[in-house]
Amino acid sequence: MLNLEKIENILADAKSDSIQVKEILAKASVSNGLTLEESAVLLSVKDRDVLHEIYHTAGSVKEKVFGRRVFVFAPLYLSNYCTNNCLYCGFRIDNKDAVRKALTRDEVIAEAKTLEDMGFKRALLVCGEDNKISGLDFILNSIDAIYKNTGIRILHINAPPMNVEDLKTLKVSGVGVYQVFQETYHKSTYEKMHPSGSKKDYHYRRSVMDRSIEAGFEDVGIGALLGLYDYRYDALAVISHSQYLFERFGTHAHTISVPRLRPASGSPIKGMPYPVTDEDFKKIVAVYRLSVPSAGVVVSTRESAGLRDKVLQIGASQISAGSKTEPGGYAQEVKSQKSKVKSKVAEQFATDDHRTIEEMIVSIAKNGLMPSLCTTCYRVGRTGASFTNKTLAGDMNRFCHANAILTLQEYILDHAKNGAWEIGKAVIEKGIDEIKEEKLKKDVLKKLEDIKAGKRDVYV
């Protein structure tokens, strides 16, 4: 299991000597990851010039493993009922002012269809922890509703920890990634932040990734909520957790999310107990990329548009767009635009970047990157140890690049407006020119014609 005392000792010994940092970055540049000791050194760097070297190397590693592609997705909140009392969360049971809602099957379908109409092909399901209202049966019914009644192609899920048998049942439903954040790996801080509810059990939550992989989930997502404790400790613990999974199961965490504490209605926490500056945030993103090259580093709409654009250049590879953190938020937004009446349903936290999927795609393209809506890997077996090995070997970027082109073509034909058509078309043309493998280029060109002729869900 994770040795958290080791993390304390490593951080105590870490010194950001510039010569040592250069040696670490030279090692990191070949995309094989870093030791905890090396990661700790990079997390300790404060010198701006050295930080820029870290950022440059992280951006290069990201391009080696995934190409220029940036995946765009949206969360879909199913319920904000919760029996936990997490001090930082708007869903906490002691938030008596919260307006609660659990979506009906029809409302789940309406939310998913709204996302589909925007152009999303993948959604991350999220719900509070209340077994009587939003337990496993509720989740399974929601998954079934979306797959049977919408064109959403793959669902991932951020759901409360479960036992192995329940996780097996969840896996059979067709979910891709199973995601649980530890919030903070620092035990005494964790206990302070979770005073009551089943989430109070630190060890049960921390061990859920083991149970999920044992239950058949090849792809899992982890993360720490930055700002609850010393970011160096929690970031190093996340890296250590991924390394532990690799050592035990042969696969790193499929995704590492980088949430930073945000204001939440009904939360007694005002400000960050342990501040994390924008520069700290950028450093964490870059060190995650260098330490666990195969992971999708995920940045949410908690952050500002400007900061999110910057971290896409230094290691982040997945980004949400137009996020609503309350159940029913997407369909309600459409209604609100017509009636001017805003939803009062409680949000989990406040968001900062409110750009739509189209605005996000345009921004990604203007910044020299490749927007992607690909959902291929989960349906063709590029998962788990296979995905990790292909990525570390440098074999994934060709698939990522090709499928980004194909999904962008589909998007601009079906959804683009406000100038996104011309930008998307230019990005596709450039992307085709960048394919060096003639056989792959020929295949992509053929599939592009298929898409223009009306075929959908085309991939390599």
Short mmCIF file of C-alpha atoms in Angstrom, two decimals:
data_model
loop_
_atom_site.label_atom_id
_atom_site.label_comp_id
_atom_site.label_asym_id
_atom_site.label_seq_id
_atom_site.Cartn_x
_atom_site.Cartn_y
_atom_site.Cartn_z
CA MET A 1 0.00 0.00 0.00
CA LEU A 2 0.96 3.67 -0.09
CA ASN A 3 3.65 4.66 2.38
CA LEU A 4 2.69 8.20 3.32
CA GLU A 5 5.49 8.53 5.89
CA LYS A 6 7.86 8.02 2.99
CA ILE A 7 6.27 11.01 1.24
CA GLU A 8 6.88 13.25 4.26
CA ASN A 9 10.53 12.19 4.34
CA ILE A 10 11.02 12.66 0.60
CA LEU A 11 9.59 16.18 0.73
CA ALA A 12 11.77 17.05 3.72
CA ASP A 13 14.87 16.03 1.75
CA ALA A 14 13.89 17.60 -1.60
CA LYS A 15 16.09 20.49 -2.75
CA SER A 16 15.58 22.29 -6.04
CA ASP A 17 19.20 22.46 -7.19
CA SER A 18 19.26 23.76 -10.79
CA ILE A 19 21.80 21.19 -11.97
CA GLN A 20 19.78 18.35 -10.46
CA VAL A 21 16.60 19.73 -12.04
CA LYS A 22 18.25 19.73 -15.49
CA GLU A 23 19.25 16.09 -15.01
CA ILE A 24 15.71 15.19 -13.94
CA LEU A 25 14.20 16.98 -16.93
CA ALA A 26 16.60 15.20 -19.30
CA LYS A 27 15.35 11.90 -17.89
CA ALA A 28 11.70 13.01 -18.01
CA SER A 29 11.98 14.06 -21.66
CA VAL A 30 12.06 10.42 -22.83
CA SER A 31 8.54 9.92 -21.37
CA ASN A 32 9.28 7.11 -18.94
CA GLY A 33 8.19 8.94 -15.80
CA LEU A 34 10.03 9.90 -12.63
CA THR A 35 10.72 8.56 -9.17
CA LEU A 36 8.95 10.12 -6.20
CA GLU A 37 12.22 11.72 -5.17
CA GLU A 38 12.61 13.34 -8.60
CA SER A 39 9.00 14.50 -8.62
CA ALA A 40 9.47 16.05 -5.18
CA VAL A 41 12.46 18.04 -6.42
CA LEU A 42 10.39 19.50 -9.27
CA LEU A 43 7.49 20.30 -6.91
CA SER A 44 9.96 22.26 -4.75
CA VAL A 45 11.13 24.56 -7.56
CA LYS A 46 10.28 28.26 -7.17
CA ASP A 47 12.71 29.94 -9.57
CA ARG A 48 10.71 31.24 -12.56
CA ASP A 49 13.37 30.45 -15.15
CA VAL A 50 13.63 26.87 -13.90
CA LEU A 51 9.85 26.59 -13.82
CA HIS A 52 9.72 27.55 -17.49
CA GLU A 53 12.16 24.72 -18.26
CA ILE A 54 9.81 22.34 -16.45
CA TYR A 55 6.83 23.68 -18.40
CA HIS A 56 8.64 23.37 -21.73
CA THR A 57 9.64 19.77 -21.03
CA ALA A 58 6.14 18.85 -19.87
CA GLY A 59 4.62 20.30 -23.03
CA SER A 60 7.06 18.31 -25.15
CA VAL A 61 6.28 15.08 -23.28
CA LYS A 62 2.56 15.62 -23.67
CA GLU A 63 3.00 16.04 -27.42
CA LYS A 64 5.11 12.88 -27.61
CA VAL A 65 2.52 10.71 -25.89
CA PHE A 66 -0.76 12.24 -27.12
CA GLY A 67 0.19 14.57 -29.93
CA ARG A 68 -1.40 18.03 -30.05
CA ARG A 69 -4.84 16.69 -29.23
CA VAL A 70 -6.91 18.01 -26.33
CA PHE A 71 -10.00 16.05 -25.40
CA VAL A 72 -13.19 18.00 -24.57
CA PHE A 73 -15.99 16.59 -22.38
CA ALA A 74 -18.72 17.62 -19.94
CA PRO A 75 -19.83 16.44 -16.48
CA LEU A 76 -23.47 15.41 -16.03
CA TYR A 77 -24.74 15.68 -12.46
CA LEU A 78 -27.43 13.15 -11.59
CA SER A 79 -28.23 14.07 -7.97
CA ASN A 80 -27.09 16.46 -5.26
CA TYR A 81 -28.57 14.48 -2.36
CA CYS A 82 -25.76 13.49 -0.02
CA THR A 83 -25.36 12.02 3.45
CA ASN A 84 -21.75 13.17 3.79
CA ASN A 85 -20.68 16.38 5.45
CA CYS A 86 -17.61 17.39 3.43
CA LEU A 87 -16.86 20.90 4.64
CA TYR A 88 -15.86 22.22 1.20
CA CYS A 89 -18.89 20.97 -0.77
CA GLY A 90 -22.23 22.57 -1.59
CA PHE A 91 -23.91 19.15 -1.48
CA ARG A 92 -22.98 18.56 2.21
CA ILE A 93 -25.82 17.28 4.38
CA ASP A 94 -25.52 20.21 6.79
CA ASN A 95 -26.17 22.71 4.02
CA LYS A 96 -29.79 23.25 4.97
CA ASP A 97 -30.27 25.98 2.35
CA ALA A 98 -29.44 23.63 -0.52
CA VAL A 99 -32.27 22.90 -2.94
CA ARG A 100 -31.96 19.16 -3.59
CA LYS A 101 -32.75 17.30 -6.78
CA ALA A 102 -32.34 13.78 -8.16
CA LEU A 103 -33.05 13.51 -11.86
CA THR A 104 -35.84 11.26 -13.07
CA ARG A 105 -35.12 8.92 -15.96
CA ASP A 106 -36.71 11.38 -18.39
CA GLU A 107 -34.68 14.24 -16.94
CA VAL A 108 -31.47 12.23 -17.28
CA ILE A 109 -32.30 11.67 -20.94
CA ALA A 110 -33.09 15.37 -21.39
CA GLU A 111 -29.73 16.37 -19.87
CA ALA A 112 -27.80 13.92 -22.03
CA LYS A 113 -29.67 14.97 -25.16
CA THR A 114 -28.89 18.60 -24.41
CA LEU A 115 -25.21 17.74 -24.20
CA GLU A 116 -25.48 15.70 -27.39
CA ASP A 117 -27.12 18.65 -29.16
CA MET A 118 -24.14 20.77 -28.15
CA GLY A 119 -21.77 18.25 -29.77
CA PHE A 120 -20.51 16.25 -26.80
CA LYS A 121 -19.98 12.53 -27.32
CA ARG A 122 -18.76 11.64 -23.84
CA ALA A 123 -20.11 12.59 -20.42
CA LEU A 124 -18.80 12.15 -16.89
CA LEU A 125 -21.65 11.16 -14.57
CA VAL A 126 -21.49 12.65 -11.05
CA CYS A 127 -23.77 12.20 -8.05
CA GLY A 128 -23.80 12.76 -4.31
CA GLU A 129 -23.65 9.85 -1.90
CA ASP A 130 -27.11 8.87 -0.68
CA ASN A 131 -27.85 5.16 -1.04
CA LYS A 132 -31.59 5.61 -0.50
CA ILE A 133 -32.00 8.19 -3.25
CA SER A 134 -29.01 7.91 -5.59
CA GLY A 135 -27.56 4.48 -4.92
CA LEU A 136 -26.37 1.88 -7.40
CA ASP A 137 -29.81 1.12 -8.88
CA PHE A 138 -30.35 4.84 -9.53
CA ILE A 139 -26.97 5.10 -11.24
CA LEU A 140 -27.55 1.98 -13.35
CA ASN A 141 -30.97 3.25 -14.43
CA SER A 142 -29.41 6.56 -15.48
CA ILE A 143 -26.68 4.83 -17.49
CA ASP A 144 -29.26 2.61 -19.19
CA ALA A 145 -31.42 5.63 -20.01
CA ILE A 146 -28.58 7.50 -21.68
CA TYR A 147 -27.23 4.60 -23.72
CA LYS A 148 -30.67 3.55 -24.94
CA ASN A 149 -32.09 6.98 -25.72
CA THR A 150 -29.24 9.26 -26.78
CA GLY A 151 -26.20 9.34 -29.02
CA ILE A 152 -23.72 9.74 -26.16
CA ARG A 153 -21.09 7.13 -27.00
CA ILE A 154 -19.28 6.58 -23.72
CA LEU A 155 -19.99 7.40 -20.09
CA HIS A 156 -17.41 7.72 -17.35
CA ILE A 157 -18.44 8.04 -13.74
CA ASN A 158 -17.40 9.85 -10.59
CA ALA A 159 -19.32 7.91 -7.97
CA PRO A 160 -18.95 7.01 -4.29
CA PRO A 161 -16.68 4.09 -3.34
CA MET A 162 -18.36 0.68 -3.58
CA ASN A 163 -17.59 -2.93 -2.74
CA VAL A 164 -16.22 -5.27 -5.40
CA GLU A 165 -19.56 -6.88 -6.23
CA ASP A 166 -21.28 -3.52 -6.81
CA LEU A 167 -18.34 -2.35 -8.87
CA LYS A 168 -18.62 -5.46 -11.05
CA THR A 169 -22.27 -4.64 -11.66
CA LEU A 170 -21.38 -1.05 -12.49
CA LYS A 171 -18.71 -2.17 -14.94
CA VAL A 172 -21.14 -4.44 -16.80
CA SER A 173 -23.36 -1.40 -17.44
CA GLY A 174 -20.81 -0.12 -19.98
CA VAL A 175 -19.03 2.59 -18.02
CA GLY A 176 -15.51 3.43 -19.14
CA VAL A 177 -13.46 5.16 -16.44
CA TYR A 178 -14.35 4.86 -12.74
CA GLN A 179 -13.20 7.96 -10.92
CA VAL A 180 -12.85 8.71 -7.20
CA PHE A 181 -10.84 11.55 -5.71
CA GLN A 182 -9.18 11.08 -2.34
CA GLU A 183 -9.58 14.87 -1.84
CA THR A 184 -6.53 14.89 0.46
CA TYR A 185 -4.18 12.02 1.26
CA HIS A 186 -3.16 13.68 4.53
CA LYS A 187 -5.08 11.59 7.05
CA SER A 188 -5.64 14.10 9.85
CA THR A 189 -6.71 16.79 7.38
CA TYR A 190 -9.00 14.29 5.65
CA GLU A 191 -10.68 13.46 8.96
CA LYS A 192 -11.13 17.16 9.75
CA MET A 193 -12.69 17.87 6.35
CA HIS A 194 -15.05 14.86 6.51
CA PRO A 195 -16.56 14.93 10.02
CA SER A 196 -19.53 12.65 9.29
CA GLY A 197 -21.02 10.31 6.71
CA SER A 198 -19.63 7.20 5.06
CA LYS A 199 -16.95 9.30 3.35
CA LYS A 200 -15.38 9.74 6.77
CA ASP A 201 -13.71 6.34 6.28
CA TYR A 202 -10.31 7.40 4.90
CA HIS A 203 -8.97 3.90 4.22
CA TYR A 204 -12.11 2.60 2.49
CA ARG A 205 -11.96 5.53 0.09
CA ARG A 206 -8.24 5.26 -0.53
CA SER A 207 -8.46 1.55 -1.34
CA VAL A 208 -11.36 1.83 -3.80
CA MET A 209 -9.07 1.91 -6.84
CA ASP A 210 -7.81 -1.57 -5.90
CA ARG A 211 -11.38 -2.85 -5.65
CA SER A 212 -12.42 -1.22 -8.92
CA ILE A 213 -9.56 -2.78 -10.88
CA GLU A 214 -10.25 -6.15 -9.24
CA ALA A 215 -13.88 -5.71 -10.36
CA GLY A 216 -12.87 -5.26 -14.00
CA PHE A 217 -12.34 -1.52 -14.41
CA GLU A 218 -9.13 -1.30 -16.40
CA ASP A 219 -9.24 2.52 -16.43
CA VAL A 220 -9.50 4.49 -13.19
CA GLY A 221 -9.23 8.18 -12.33
CA ILE A 222 -7.67 9.73 -9.25
CA GLY A 223 -6.94 13.21 -7.89
CA ALA A 224 -6.56 15.46 -4.87
CA LEU A 225 -8.51 18.63 -4.14
CA LEU A 226 -5.74 21.21 -4.07
CA GLY A 227 -5.87 23.68 -1.21
CA LEU A 228 -7.00 21.41 1.60
CA TYR A 229 -3.40 20.61 2.58
CA ASP A 230 0.16 21.30 1.38
CA TYR A 231 -0.05 20.85 -2.39
CA ARG A 232 3.38 19.24 -2.57
CA TYR A 233 2.26 16.46 -0.23
CA ASP A 234 -1.02 15.78 -2.03
CA ALA A 235 0.48 15.98 -5.53
CA LEU A 236 3.25 13.57 -4.56
CA ALA A 237 0.68 11.26 -2.95
CA VAL A 238 -1.33 11.22 -6.19
CA ILE A 239 1.81 10.32 -8.15
CA SER A 240 2.64 7.64 -5.59
CA HIS A 241 -0.88 6.24 -5.86
CA SER A 242 -0.58 5.92 -9.63
CA GLN A 243 2.82 4.25 -9.30
CA TYR A 244 1.38 1.81 -6.78
CA LEU A 245 -1.41 0.88 -9.23
CA PHE A 246 1.17 0.33 -11.95
CA GLU A 247 3.30 -1.88 -9.74
CA ARG A 248 0.32 -3.96 -8.62
CA PHE A 249 -1.87 -4.05 -11.73
CA GLY A 250 0.38 -3.00 -14.61
CA THR A 251 -1.58 0.17 -15.34
CA HIS A 252 -1.18 3.74 -14.20
CA ALA A 253 -4.20 5.87 -13.35
CA HIS A 254 -5.93 6.54 -16.66
CA THR A 255 -6.71 10.10 -15.59
CA ILE A 256 -5.30 12.42 -12.97
CA SER A 257 -7.58 15.36 -12.26
CA VAL A 258 -6.33 18.67 -10.93
CA PRO A 259 -9.25 20.27 -9.04
CA ARG A 260 -8.49 23.34 -6.93
CA LEU A 261 -10.70 24.42 -4.03
CA ARG A 262 -13.47 26.79 -5.09
CA PRO A 263 -16.21 28.60 -3.16
CA ALA A 264 -19.30 26.49 -2.45
CA SER A 265 -22.64 27.67 -1.12
CA GLY A 266 -23.16 26.48 2.46
CA SER A 267 -19.48 25.71 3.02
CA PRO A 268 -17.91 26.95 6.26
CA ILE A 269 -14.52 27.16 4.52
CA LYS A 270 -13.68 30.67 3.39
CA GLY A 271 -10.62 30.71 1.19
CA MET A 272 -8.01 27.96 0.89
CA PRO A 273 -6.60 26.50 4.12
CA TYR A 274 -3.38 25.95 2.15
CA PRO A 275 -3.24 28.47 -0.74
CA VAL A 276 -2.31 27.24 -4.20
CA THR A 277 -1.30 30.05 -6.55
CA ASP A 278 -1.75 29.95 -10.31
CA GLU A 279 2.00 29.34 -10.65
CA ASP A 280 1.74 26.45 -8.18
CA PHE A 281 -1.16 25.07 -10.20
CA LYS A 282 0.82 25.19 -13.44
CA LYS A 283 3.73 23.45 -11.77
CA ILE A 284 1.48 20.66 -10.46
CA VAL A 285 0.01 20.07 -13.95
CA ALA A 286 3.51 19.90 -15.45
CA VAL A 287 4.87 17.57 -12.76
CA TYR A 288 1.89 15.22 -13.14
CA ARG A 289 2.63 15.03 -16.86
CA LEU A 290 6.33 14.35 -16.34
CA SER A 291 5.81 11.86 -13.52
CA VAL A 292 2.93 9.87 -15.08
CA PRO A 293 3.27 10.47 -18.85
CA SER A 294 0.48 8.05 -19.85
CA ALA A 295 -2.22 9.70 -17.72
CA GLY A 296 -4.82 12.07 -19.06
CA VAL A 297 -4.28 15.22 -16.99
CA VAL A 298 -7.75 16.76 -16.53
CA VAL A 299 -8.45 20.43 -15.80
CA SER A 300 -12.00 21.49 -14.93
CA THR A 301 -13.96 24.74 -15.27
CA ARG A 302 -13.02 25.56 -11.67
CA GLU A 303 -10.13 27.48 -13.25
CA SER A 304 -10.14 30.68 -15.30
CA ALA A 305 -10.15 30.60 -19.09
CA GLY A 306 -6.69 32.15 -19.25
CA LEU A 307 -5.11 29.67 -16.87
CA ARG A 308 -6.75 26.70 -18.57
CA ASP A 309 -5.42 27.84 -21.95
CA LYS A 310 -1.92 28.04 -20.46
CA VAL A 311 -1.89 24.60 -18.86
CA LEU A 312 -2.97 23.00 -22.14
CA GLN A 313 0.47 24.01 -23.39
CA ILE A 314 2.32 22.44 -20.46
CA GLY A 315 0.83 18.99 -19.98
CA ALA A 316 -2.95 19.05 -19.54
CA SER A 317 -4.66 16.83 -22.12
CA GLN A 318 -8.36 16.77 -21.17
CA ILE A 319 -10.64 19.70 -20.44
CA SER A 320 -14.31 20.21 -19.64
CA ALA A 321 -16.47 22.87 -21.27
CA GLY A 322 -19.70 24.66 -20.41
CA SER A 323 -19.95 22.70 -17.16
CA LYS A 324 -22.99 22.76 -14.90
CA THR A 325 -22.41 21.41 -11.39
CA GLU A 326 -26.06 21.05 -10.43
CA PRO A 327 -28.50 18.28 -11.52
CA GLY A 328 -30.55 19.41 -14.49
CA GLY A 329 -28.27 22.36 -15.16
CA TYR A 330 -27.95 21.95 -18.94
CA ALA A 331 -31.62 21.58 -19.80
CA GLN A 332 -32.42 24.33 -17.29
CA GLU A 333 -29.92 26.64 -18.96
CA VAL A 334 -31.76 26.21 -22.26
CA LYS A 335 -35.06 27.03 -20.51
CA SER A 336 -33.48 29.98 -18.69
CA GLN A 337 -32.32 31.53 -21.94
CA LYS A 338 -35.95 31.62 -23.01
CA SER A 339 -37.68 32.47 -19.72
CA LYS A 340 -34.85 34.38 -17.93
CA VAL A 341 -35.61 32.33 -14.79
CA LYS A 342 -32.46 30.87 -13.24
CA SER A 343 -32.28 27.47 -11.57
CA LYS A 344 -32.07 27.42 -7.75
CA VAL A 345 -30.85 23.82 -7.48
CA ALA A 346 -27.68 23.63 -5.38
CA GLU A 347 -24.35 23.54 -7.22
CA GLN A 348 -21.45 21.48 -5.94
CA PHE A 349 -19.04 24.41 -6.38
CA ALA A 350 -18.69 27.63 -8.35
CA THR A 351 -17.14 27.48 -11.80
CA ASP A 352 -14.91 30.14 -13.37
CA ASP A 353 -14.56 29.29 -17.06
CA HIS A 354 -18.00 29.48 -18.67
CA ARG A 355 -17.01 28.96 -22.30
CA THR A 356 -19.27 26.73 -24.38
CA ILE A 357 -17.99 23.66 -26.18
CA GLU A 358 -17.76 25.67 -29.40
CA GLU A 359 -15.83 28.48 -27.74
CA MET A 360 -13.53 25.90 -26.15
CA ILE A 361 -12.90 24.15 -29.45
CA VAL A 362 -12.13 27.47 -31.16
CA SER A 363 -9.77 28.47 -28.35
CA ILE A 364 -7.93 25.13 -28.48
CA ALA A 365 -7.53 25.46 -32.25
CA LYS A 366 -6.34 29.08 -32.07
CA ASN A 367 -3.69 28.02 -29.57
CA GLY A 368 -2.21 25.58 -32.08
CA LEU A 369 -3.72 22.44 -30.59
CA MET A 370 -6.13 19.81 -31.93
CA PRO A 371 -9.64 19.65 -30.36
CA SER A 372 -10.88 16.06 -29.95
CA LEU A 373 -14.19 14.43 -29.11
CA CYS A 374 -12.85 10.90 -29.53
CA THR A 375 -14.44 7.99 -27.64
CA THR A 376 -12.60 5.19 -29.40
CA CYS A 377 -10.19 3.58 -26.93
CA TYR A 378 -12.86 2.31 -24.54
CA ARG A 379 -14.63 0.47 -27.36
CA VAL A 380 -11.66 -1.14 -29.11
CA GLY A 381 -9.70 -2.43 -26.13
CA ARG A 382 -7.06 0.30 -25.87
CA THR A 383 -7.50 0.37 -22.11
CA GLY A 384 -5.70 -0.51 -18.89
CA ALA A 385 -2.22 -2.00 -19.22
CA SER A 386 -2.53 -2.02 -23.01
CA PHE A 387 -3.21 1.73 -23.07
CA THR A 388 -0.42 2.46 -20.59
CA ASN A 389 2.12 0.42 -22.55
CA LYS A 390 1.13 1.85 -25.94
CA THR A 391 1.28 5.38 -24.58
CA LEU A 392 4.65 4.99 -22.89
CA ALA A 393 6.01 3.37 -26.08
CA GLY A 394 4.88 6.38 -28.14
CA ASP A 395 2.27 4.44 -30.11
CA MET A 396 -0.86 6.30 -28.97
CA ASN A 397 -0.31 9.73 -30.48
CA ARG A 398 -0.95 8.46 -34.03
CA PHE A 399 -4.39 7.15 -32.97
CA CYS A 400 -5.13 10.28 -30.94
CA HIS A 401 -4.21 12.57 -33.83
CA ALA A 402 -6.21 10.66 -36.43
CA ASN A 403 -9.33 10.32 -34.31
CA ALA A 404 -9.18 13.97 -33.29
CA ILE A 405 -9.32 14.88 -36.98
CA LEU A 406 -12.28 12.58 -37.59
CA THR A 407 -14.30 13.74 -34.58
CA LEU A 408 -13.60 17.40 -35.35
CA GLN A 409 -14.88 16.85 -38.91
CA GLU A 410 -18.07 15.37 -37.52
CA TYR A 411 -18.44 18.25 -35.06
CA ILE A 412 -18.06 21.06 -37.57
CA LEU A 413 -20.53 19.41 -39.97
CA ASP A 414 -23.19 18.89 -37.31
CA HIS A 415 -22.71 21.68 -34.78
CA ALA A 416 -20.25 24.41 -35.78
CA LYS A 417 -21.32 28.01 -36.14
CA ASN A 418 -19.96 31.49 -35.31
CA GLY A 419 -16.79 30.99 -37.33
CA ALA A 420 -15.87 27.61 -35.89
CA TRP A 421 -16.39 26.01 -39.30
CA GLU A 422 -13.48 27.82 -40.96
CA ILE A 423 -11.18 27.36 -37.98
CA GLY A 424 -12.04 23.67 -37.73
CA LYS A 425 -11.53 23.15 -41.44
CA ALA A 426 -8.07 24.73 -41.27
CA VAL A 427 -7.10 22.59 -38.28
CA ILE A 428 -8.21 19.42 -40.09
CA GLU A 429 -6.22 20.31 -43.21
CA LYS A 430 -3.11 20.98 -41.14
CA GLY A 431 -3.68 17.77 -39.19
CA ILE A 432 -3.84 15.72 -42.39
CA ASP A 433 -0.56 17.22 -43.61
CA GLU A 434 1.07 16.23 -40.32
CA ILE A 435 0.30 12.52 -40.78
CA LYS A 436 3.56 11.00 -42.02
CA GLU A 437 2.39 7.39 -42.30
CA GLU A 438 0.94 7.11 -45.81
CA LYS A 439 -1.32 4.17 -45.06
CA LEU A 440 -2.83 5.96 -42.05
CA LYS A 441 -3.24 9.19 -44.01
CA LYS A 442 -5.06 7.33 -46.78
CA ASP A 443 -7.35 5.70 -44.21
CA VAL A 444 -8.13 9.04 -42.54
CA LEU A 445 -8.88 10.70 -45.89
CA LYS A 446 -11.27 7.86 -46.79
CA LYS A 447 -13.03 8.13 -43.44
CA LEU A 448 -13.33 11.91 -43.78
CA GLU A 449 -15.19 11.37 -47.03
CA ASP A 450 -17.43 8.83 -45.28
CA ILE A 451 -18.27 11.43 -42.64
CA LYS A 452 -19.05 14.07 -45.28
CA ALA A 453 -21.33 11.51 -46.92
CA GLY A 454 -23.30 11.12 -43.67
CA LYS A 455 -21.57 8.30 -41.81
CA ARG A 456 -20.98 8.90 -38.11
CA ASP A 457 -18.92 7.43 -35.27
CA VAL A 458 -15.97 6.73 -37.57
CA TYR A 459 -12.57 6.02 -36.05
CA VAL A 460 -9.24 4.25 -36.50
#
